[in-house]
Amino acid sequence: RIYAKDDIVLLISELIIPSPLLGEFTKVITEWIKSIKPRELILLASMSGLEVKEEHEIYWISTDESLVKKVGELGDKITKLDEGVLTGISSSLMMECAGMNIPILSLMVETPYIPDALASATLLTIIGKLVGKDIDVSDLKNTGKKIEDKYREMLDQLKKGQENYKDMSQIS
């Protein structure tokens, strides 16, 4: 799906692009990106992480000094990815856009599961600061908290079920 408002274009895919199709998909998207001549490109992704206490960790990597400076102005809210592997469509688009001198930034939010509404809220807050827009994430945070509460409740039930199973197997 593609959304646009003012000078911001958002391209969303809920699907993982299969590896054999990645090159062709990247080529088509890159040609489209080239045709709209963006000022900059921001990629969003999630990465596996541990349980989050309050705010989700956000990591970044960029090929452009002006974006590096812009991210630096956010202070310690996000962390530069000094080591690691960027894969999939983010990797392909970053390489292609860097080759075309299109400023590109990849933001990755750490999350223990997908979908993660609270991780999305954290990411949207950072994006708002980067593009100079106020993004209201209060509804997303409220929904995220409800989802996490339900998730924890299901995990607790699962743990109790496993404990009961162990107790029953010891008896028999």
mmCIF file of C-alpha atoms in Angstrom:
data_model
loop_
_atom_site.group_PDB
_atom_site.id
_atom_site.type_symbol
_atom_site.label_atom_id
_atom_site.label_comp_id
_atom_site.label_asym_id
_atom_site.label_seq_id
_atom_site.Cartn_x
_atom_site.Cartn_y
_atom_site.Cartn_z
ATOM 1 C CA ARG A 1 0.000 0.000 0.000
ATOM 2 C CA ILE A 2 1.153 3.553 -0.674
ATOM 3 C CA TYR A 3 0.008 6.596 1.287
ATOM 4 C CA ALA A 4 0.954 10.210 0.587
ATOM 5 C CA LYS A 5 0.321 13.524 2.326
ATOM 6 C CA ASP A 6 2.176 16.795 1.863
ATOM 7 C CA ASP A 7 5.750 15.805 1.042
ATOM 8 C CA ILE A 8 5.674 12.446 2.832
ATOM 9 C CA VAL A 9 5.092 9.148 1.045
ATOM 10 C CA LEU A 10 4.619 5.948 3.001
ATOM 11 C CA LEU A 11 5.029 2.543 1.383
ATOM 12 C CA ILE A 12 3.814 -0.346 3.544
ATOM 13 C CA SER A 13 4.095 -4.082 3.098
ATOM 14 C CA GLU A 14 2.932 -6.586 5.676
ATOM 15 C CA LEU A 15 4.529 -9.387 3.687
ATOM 16 C CA ILE A 16 8.065 -10.688 3.777
ATOM 17 C CA ILE A 17 9.467 -10.601 0.265
ATOM 18 C CA PRO A 18 10.755 -14.109 -0.609
ATOM 19 C CA SER A 19 14.518 -14.117 -1.244
ATOM 20 C CA PRO A 20 14.248 -15.265 -4.883
ATOM 21 C CA LEU A 21 12.015 -12.248 -5.664
ATOM 22 C CA LEU A 22 14.005 -9.687 -3.699
ATOM 23 C CA GLY A 23 16.146 -8.477 -6.608
ATOM 24 C CA GLU A 24 13.223 -7.953 -8.971
ATOM 25 C CA PHE A 25 11.105 -6.314 -6.276
ATOM 26 C CA THR A 26 13.955 -4.015 -5.278
ATOM 27 C CA LYS A 27 14.501 -3.000 -8.908
ATOM 28 C CA VAL A 28 10.830 -2.030 -9.372
ATOM 29 C CA ILE A 29 10.639 -0.121 -6.075
ATOM 30 C CA THR A 30 13.978 1.600 -6.753
ATOM 31 C CA GLU A 31 12.809 2.768 -10.191
ATOM 32 C CA TRP A 32 9.665 4.181 -8.597
ATOM 33 C CA ILE A 33 11.690 5.886 -5.850
ATOM 34 C CA LYS A 34 13.972 7.392 -8.481
ATOM 35 C CA SER A 35 10.954 8.715 -10.426
ATOM 36 C CA ILE A 36 9.490 10.605 -7.436
ATOM 37 C CA LYS A 37 12.881 12.151 -6.533
ATOM 38 C CA PRO A 38 12.571 12.024 -2.729
ATOM 39 C CA ARG A 39 14.518 14.396 -0.492
ATOM 40 C CA GLU A 40 15.304 11.393 1.711
ATOM 41 C CA LEU A 41 14.139 7.877 2.347
ATOM 42 C CA ILE A 42 13.443 6.351 5.758
ATOM 43 C CA LEU A 43 13.108 2.586 6.040
ATOM 44 C CA LEU A 44 11.299 1.012 8.985
ATOM 45 C CA ALA A 45 11.850 -2.485 10.261
ATOM 46 C CA SER A 46 11.659 -4.590 13.386
ATOM 47 C CA MET A 47 14.337 -6.786 14.871
ATOM 48 C CA SER A 48 14.121 -9.573 17.406
ATOM 49 C CA GLY A 49 14.731 -8.488 20.940
ATOM 50 C CA LEU A 50 14.146 -9.312 24.549
ATOM 51 C CA GLU A 51 11.173 -8.319 26.654
ATOM 52 C CA VAL A 52 10.794 -4.556 26.805
ATOM 53 C CA LYS A 53 10.320 -2.811 30.139
ATOM 54 C CA GLU A 54 9.174 0.665 29.033
ATOM 55 C CA GLU A 55 10.459 2.150 25.790
ATOM 56 C CA HIS A 56 11.527 0.000 22.880
ATOM 57 C CA GLU A 57 15.123 0.312 21.690
ATOM 58 C CA ILE A 58 15.488 1.849 18.253
ATOM 59 C CA TYR A 59 18.616 1.366 16.191
ATOM 60 C CA TRP A 60 19.615 3.191 13.039
ATOM 61 C CA ILE A 61 22.011 3.094 10.132
ATOM 62 C CA SER A 62 22.418 5.640 7.342
ATOM 63 C CA THR A 63 24.450 6.260 4.213
ATOM 64 C CA ASP A 64 24.076 10.039 4.364
ATOM 65 C CA GLU A 65 25.898 12.579 6.559
ATOM 66 C CA SER A 66 22.949 15.003 6.700
ATOM 67 C CA LEU A 67 20.714 12.215 8.042
ATOM 68 C CA VAL A 68 23.438 11.162 10.481
ATOM 69 C CA LYS A 69 23.473 14.745 11.785
ATOM 70 C CA LYS A 70 19.655 14.851 11.951
ATOM 71 C CA VAL A 71 19.571 11.612 13.944
ATOM 72 C CA GLY A 72 22.354 12.935 16.206
ATOM 73 C CA GLU A 73 20.113 15.870 17.155
ATOM 74 C CA LEU A 74 17.686 13.398 18.744
ATOM 75 C CA GLY A 75 20.254 12.717 21.468
ATOM 76 C CA ASP A 76 20.298 9.313 23.079
ATOM 77 C CA LYS A 77 16.764 8.321 22.052
ATOM 78 C CA ILE A 78 18.076 5.983 19.360
ATOM 79 C CA THR A 79 21.289 4.000 18.979
ATOM 80 C CA LYS A 80 23.539 3.710 15.953
ATOM 81 C CA LEU A 81 23.900 0.136 14.744
ATOM 82 C CA ASP A 82 27.674 -0.255 14.711
ATOM 83 C CA GLU A 83 27.656 -4.004 14.153
ATOM 84 C CA GLY A 84 25.093 -6.317 12.684
ATOM 85 C CA VAL A 85 23.556 -7.486 9.476
ATOM 86 C CA LEU A 86 20.879 -5.665 7.544
ATOM 87 C CA THR A 87 18.877 -8.131 5.456
ATOM 88 C CA GLY A 88 15.891 -8.346 3.178
ATOM 89 C CA ILE A 89 14.279 -5.437 1.421
ATOM 90 C CA SER A 90 15.848 -2.885 3.790
ATOM 91 C CA SER A 91 19.316 -4.053 2.822
ATOM 92 C CA SER A 92 18.545 -4.115 -0.898
ATOM 93 C CA LEU A 93 16.921 -0.675 -0.907
ATOM 94 C CA MET A 94 19.707 0.830 1.173
ATOM 95 C CA MET A 95 22.350 -0.426 -1.250
ATOM 96 C CA GLU A 96 20.447 0.698 -4.354
ATOM 97 C CA CYS A 97 19.570 4.155 -2.976
ATOM 98 C CA ALA A 98 23.129 4.708 -1.773
ATOM 99 C CA GLY A 99 24.281 3.926 -5.315
ATOM 100 C CA MET A 100 21.874 6.581 -6.661
ATOM 101 C CA ASN A 101 22.928 9.155 -4.018
ATOM 102 C CA ILE A 102 19.476 9.181 -2.416
ATOM 103 C CA PRO A 103 19.831 9.962 1.302
ATOM 104 C CA ILE A 104 18.589 6.911 3.189
ATOM 105 C CA LEU A 105 18.084 6.029 6.842
ATOM 106 C CA SER A 106 16.978 2.698 8.250
ATOM 107 C CA LEU A 107 15.254 2.645 11.656
ATOM 108 C CA MET A 108 14.865 -0.703 13.391
ATOM 109 C CA VAL A 109 12.793 -1.196 16.522
ATOM 110 C CA GLU A 110 13.596 -4.023 18.891
ATOM 111 C CA THR A 111 10.588 -6.154 19.764
ATOM 112 C CA PRO A 112 10.005 -9.615 21.231
ATOM 113 C CA TYR A 113 7.009 -10.251 18.956
ATOM 114 C CA ILE A 114 5.166 -8.967 15.905
ATOM 115 C CA PRO A 115 2.858 -7.109 15.677
ATOM 116 C CA ASP A 116 3.899 -4.821 18.498
ATOM 117 C CA ALA A 117 1.778 -1.677 18.799
ATOM 118 C CA LEU A 118 3.998 -0.153 21.510
ATOM 119 C CA ALA A 119 7.091 -0.649 19.332
ATOM 120 C CA SER A 120 5.222 1.040 16.491
ATOM 121 C CA ALA A 121 4.316 3.962 18.755
ATOM 122 C CA THR A 122 7.963 4.400 19.756
ATOM 123 C CA LEU A 123 9.023 4.300 16.111
ATOM 124 C CA LEU A 124 6.333 6.787 15.048
ATOM 125 C CA THR A 125 7.412 9.223 17.767
ATOM 126 C CA ILE A 126 10.972 9.177 16.419
ATOM 127 C CA ILE A 127 9.774 9.531 12.825
ATOM 128 C CA GLY A 128 7.657 12.520 13.824
ATOM 129 C CA LYS A 129 10.718 14.225 15.233
ATOM 130 C CA LEU A 130 12.765 13.422 12.128
ATOM 131 C CA VAL A 131 10.184 14.814 9.695
ATOM 132 C CA GLY A 132 9.033 17.689 11.891
ATOM 133 C CA LYS A 133 5.477 16.438 12.391
ATOM 134 C CA ASP A 134 3.531 15.892 15.594
ATOM 135 C CA ILE A 135 2.224 12.334 15.491
ATOM 136 C CA ASP A 136 -0.362 11.455 18.138
ATOM 137 C CA VAL A 137 0.361 7.899 19.265
ATOM 138 C CA SER A 138 -1.837 7.884 22.383
ATOM 139 C CA ASP A 139 -4.490 5.535 20.915
ATOM 140 C CA LEU A 140 -1.778 3.231 19.597
ATOM 141 C CA LYS A 141 -0.107 3.152 23.037
ATOM 142 C CA ASN A 142 -3.412 2.396 24.779
ATOM 143 C CA THR A 143 -4.153 -0.419 22.335
ATOM 144 C CA GLY A 144 -0.594 -1.692 22.688
ATOM 145 C CA LYS A 145 -0.870 -1.837 26.464
ATOM 146 C CA LYS A 146 -4.109 -3.826 26.189
ATOM 147 C CA ILE A 147 -2.486 -6.241 23.733
ATOM 148 C CA GLU A 148 0.564 -6.683 25.968
ATOM 149 C CA ASP A 149 -1.628 -7.279 29.025
ATOM 150 C CA LYS A 150 -3.562 -9.946 27.103
ATOM 151 C CA TYR A 151 -0.289 -11.449 25.834
ATOM 152 C CA ARG A 152 1.119 -11.661 29.389
ATOM 153 C CA GLU A 153 -2.149 -13.184 30.620
ATOM 154 C CA MET A 154 -1.951 -15.895 27.929
ATOM 155 C CA LEU A 155 1.711 -16.571 28.773
ATOM 156 C CA ASP A 156 0.836 -16.922 32.458
ATOM 157 C CA GLN A 157 -1.937 -19.391 31.583
ATOM 158 C CA LEU A 158 0.463 -21.342 29.389
ATOM 159 C CA LYS A 159 3.051 -21.500 32.207
ATOM 160 C CA LYS A 160 0.396 -22.669 34.684
ATOM 161 C CA GLY A 161 -0.706 -25.327 32.200
ATOM 162 C CA GLN A 162 2.872 -26.552 31.825
ATOM 163 C CA GLU A 163 3.327 -26.659 35.628
ATOM 164 C CA ASN A 164 0.069 -28.602 36.009
ATOM 165 C CA TYR A 165 1.203 -31.028 33.303
ATOM 166 C CA LYS A 166 4.530 -31.583 35.099
ATOM 167 C CA ASP A 167 2.700 -32.181 38.378
ATOM 168 C CA MET A 168 0.360 -34.679 36.723
ATOM 169 C CA SER A 169 3.182 -36.541 34.986
ATOM 170 C CA GLN A 170 5.062 -36.890 38.291
ATOM 171 C CA ILE A 171 1.995 -38.454 39.905
ATOM 172 C CA SER A 172 1.464 -41.062 37.193
#
